Amino acid sequence: MALVAYGGGIIQMSGSIAGNTFAHNKSGNYVRARTKPVNPNTARQQTIRAAIAELTVHWAHTLTANQRTAWNLYADNVNMKNRLGTIIHLSGFNHYIRSNTTLWALEKGRKDNGPVVFELPTQDLTLAVTASEAAQQLSIAFDITKDWAAEDGAYLWLFQGQPQNPQRNFFAGPWRYVGFVQALDPGPVVSPVVVNVSFPIGELQRQWIYARIIRADGRLSEAFRADCFCAA
C-alpha cells in the first residue's frame, strides 16, 4: 500500500483502475493493489499477530472506560506524521496497540493507563552500531544520560535490518527484533550493548539498525536509526 498526495487538478480519487484501488482513511489518501499479497505466515508474524489480537480483546473488555478515554485524549493531543510528512492523529486504540505490541509479545506486561504527558519520547540521535562477521554480533551504543535510562518500566527496543551491499544508501526493511535494554533506577544502564544478529552478516556489508524508546507511562518514540559497514 502506498500513500499519495494529490494536486495539480486532481484533489481526490476513489475506486479502482486496472489493478489498483484508490481510497482514503483518517491518515490520508492511499493506493493498494487489488490482489492480496503473499502471506508467509512466519513464526515471528504469528507472534505479533497473536499479541495484537490479545491486545484488541483487552482494549474492548479489560480496560475501563476511563482508561480508554485517557488513551483517546493522548491520541488527540499527539501529532504523528505519515510517510508523506503530513500531520495526522491516530486513535487511542492505535496508540494502545502501538505501545503495547512489543511489550506483550516479549511478556513484559501491558501499559493499560493512558499517558498524561502529551508528547512522544525524544529520539536518541547518538545511536551508533558496529558489526562483526566473526562474532555474528552487533555492538549498539546509546546515550545513558537520557531520562528513560533511569526509569523503572522503560525499555529501548532494538531491531536489525537485513544486511545490504556496501553501495546501498537507502534501506526500508525488512527488520527483525534482536534485543532490548531495560532501564535501571537509579542507573546507569550499560552502553554499548552487544546482541546476536537475527540476519547473518558478512564483511563489508552495510548494516542498518533502528531503535525505539518506550517510557514507563506507555509513550513510544518514533524509530531512530544508525548504520555501519560490517567488520571481519
XYZ file of C-alpha atoms in Angstrom:
232
model
C 0.000 0.000 0.000
C 1.256 3.493 -0.861
C 0.201 6.924 0.391
C -0.491 9.618 -2.199
C -0.802 13.421 -2.148
C -2.995 14.775 -4.934
C -2.609 18.158 -6.601
C -2.386 19.896 -9.955
C -6.021 19.301 -10.883
C -6.711 16.038 -9.028
C -7.791 16.615 -5.446
C -9.465 13.290 -4.679
C -9.777 9.824 -6.199
C -11.789 6.783 -5.141
C -12.357 3.463 -6.876
C -10.323 1.048 -8.985
C -8.269 1.490 -12.146
C -6.649 -1.598 -13.649
C -5.081 -3.449 -10.717
C -5.042 -0.520 -8.264
C -7.656 0.632 -5.765
C -7.685 4.309 -4.723
C -9.208 5.172 -1.359
C -8.670 7.206 1.804
C -8.852 6.846 5.564
C -8.150 9.142 8.507
C -4.421 9.004 7.702
C -4.877 10.301 4.156
C -5.211 9.015 0.598
C -3.674 5.693 -0.375
C -3.356 3.243 -3.261
C -3.279 -0.525 -2.852
C -3.179 -3.491 -5.188
C -6.494 -5.255 -5.720
C -4.809 -8.638 -5.333
C -3.947 -9.980 -1.886
C -0.194 -10.049 -1.094
C 1.626 -13.275 -0.329
C 1.384 -14.202 3.349
C 4.491 -16.135 4.518
C 2.906 -16.579 7.982
C 6.271 -16.986 9.709
C 6.654 -17.723 13.416
C 7.593 -14.070 14.033
C 4.480 -12.880 12.212
C 2.327 -15.284 14.197
C 3.752 -13.956 17.481
C 2.997 -10.332 16.610
C -0.441 -11.130 15.209
C -1.302 -13.047 18.376
C -0.146 -10.107 20.511
C -2.281 -7.652 18.521
C -5.299 -9.964 18.743
C -4.958 -10.313 22.520
C -4.451 -6.580 22.995
C -7.563 -5.882 20.931
C -9.570 -8.055 23.307
C -8.012 -6.309 26.318
C -8.916 -2.894 24.869
C -12.537 -3.916 24.398
C -13.135 -5.971 27.532
C -10.444 -5.297 30.159
C -9.705 -1.576 30.007
C -12.150 0.658 31.820
C -13.987 3.475 30.081
C -11.704 5.941 31.887
C -8.586 4.161 30.629
C -9.839 4.196 27.040
C -10.741 7.869 27.398
C -7.198 8.604 28.623
C -5.689 6.913 25.559
C -8.075 8.808 23.270
C -7.123 12.096 24.928
C -3.439 11.282 24.459
C -4.085 10.475 20.789
C -5.948 13.747 20.215
C -3.016 15.750 21.571
C -0.063 13.952 19.967
C 0.840 14.798 16.380
C 2.132 11.983 14.194
C 3.493 12.128 10.649
C 2.679 9.728 7.843
C 5.211 8.683 5.194
C 4.496 11.845 3.199
C 5.289 14.047 6.191
C 1.651 15.063 6.685
C 0.492 15.624 10.269
C -2.110 13.044 11.303
C -3.720 11.871 14.541
C -4.028 8.206 15.414
C -6.860 6.888 17.548
C -6.446 5.963 21.201
C -6.781 2.316 20.194
C -3.974 2.760 17.625
C -1.655 4.186 20.293
C -2.569 1.440 22.767
C -1.670 -1.239 20.196
C 1.412 0.690 19.039
C 2.785 0.997 22.577
C 1.939 -2.480 23.836
C 2.556 -4.904 20.965
C 6.272 -5.468 21.578
C 5.799 -5.388 25.362
C 3.125 -8.059 25.198
C 4.958 -10.216 22.638
C 8.027 -10.261 24.930
C 5.922 -10.956 28.042
C 6.796 -7.597 29.609
C 3.223 -6.825 30.622
C 0.927 -4.068 29.355
C 0.557 -0.321 29.766
C -3.203 -0.025 30.301
C -3.317 3.502 31.708
C -3.168 6.198 29.058
C -0.173 8.604 29.244
C -0.790 12.018 30.792
C 2.260 13.626 29.136
C 1.140 14.590 25.650
C 4.354 14.147 23.672
C 6.388 11.292 22.255
C 9.703 10.393 23.918
C 12.654 12.128 22.283
C 14.801 10.076 19.940
C 18.437 9.279 20.742
C 20.432 10.797 17.902
C 23.694 9.407 19.345
C 22.672 5.837 18.461
C 25.604 4.012 16.839
C 26.358 0.453 15.770
C 29.324 -1.730 14.844
C 29.024 -5.227 13.360
C 31.328 -8.261 13.396
C 31.173 -11.096 10.856
C 33.352 -13.354 13.033
C 31.187 -12.954 16.127
C 27.879 -12.527 14.266
C 27.076 -9.794 16.755
C 26.114 -6.128 16.826
C 27.509 -3.647 19.340
C 24.989 -0.855 19.861
C 25.835 2.360 21.713
C 23.317 4.871 23.035
C 23.052 7.832 25.418
C 22.817 6.555 29.011
C 22.026 10.055 30.318
C 18.581 10.228 28.718
C 15.619 10.213 31.099
C 14.285 6.791 30.096
C 17.530 5.036 31.093
C 16.892 5.540 34.831
C 13.132 4.917 34.794
C 11.684 1.645 36.067
C 9.480 0.105 33.404
C 11.174 1.819 30.455
C 12.924 -0.019 27.619
C 14.962 0.517 24.483
C 13.807 -1.837 21.714
C 16.453 -2.852 19.142
C 15.864 -4.071 15.573
C 18.271 -5.275 12.864
C 17.756 -4.672 9.163
C 18.599 -7.244 6.527
C 22.272 -6.620 5.550
C 22.813 -4.934 2.180
C 25.568 -4.467 -0.395
C 28.026 -1.710 0.608
C 26.957 0.652 -2.201
C 23.375 0.733 -0.915
C 22.439 4.143 0.532
C 18.793 3.619 1.475
C 17.022 0.884 3.404
C 13.355 0.451 4.324
C 13.200 -3.148 5.551
C 12.758 -5.959 6.326
C 13.604 -5.693 10.022
C 13.851 -8.194 12.866
C 13.830 -7.685 16.619
C 17.217 -8.506 18.189
C 17.056 -7.356 21.804
C 16.255 -4.726 24.367
C 17.829 -2.626 27.079
C 15.898 -2.431 30.339
C 16.177 0.829 32.257
C 17.718 0.809 35.725
C 16.701 3.062 38.601
C 18.883 4.787 39.761
C 21.024 3.565 36.865
C 23.101 3.855 34.889
C 22.452 1.265 32.220
C 25.460 -0.053 30.305
C 26.329 1.154 26.812
C 27.226 -0.299 24.379
C 25.099 -3.435 24.492
C 26.079 -6.490 22.435
C 23.357 -8.568 20.744
C 23.396 -11.588 18.463
C 22.263 -10.970 14.904
C 18.987 -12.280 13.510
C 20.089 -11.845 9.881
C 23.577 -13.358 9.220
C 26.110 -10.655 8.338
C 29.250 -10.640 6.186
C 32.343 -8.450 5.995
C 31.806 -5.075 4.253
C 28.039 -5.468 4.094
C 26.129 -2.364 5.122
C 24.123 -2.913 8.283
C 21.197 -0.775 9.441
C 19.524 -0.896 12.833
C 16.705 1.049 14.392
C 15.561 1.559 17.956
C 12.554 2.870 19.843
C 12.218 4.083 23.414
C 9.162 3.158 25.447
C 8.691 5.112 28.661
C 7.167 3.673 31.825
C 3.907 5.523 31.147
C 3.458 3.794 27.774
C 4.690 6.533 25.424
C 6.568 5.029 22.468
C 9.066 7.081 20.474
C 9.394 7.271 16.731
C 12.078 4.995 15.284
C 15.655 6.280 15.102
C 18.454 4.680 13.100
C 22.146 4.003 12.784
C 24.217 2.097 10.236
C 27.740 0.795 9.676
C 29.854 -1.417 7.423
C 30.432 -4.873 8.850
C 33.947 -5.689 10.050
C 35.656 -9.046 9.574
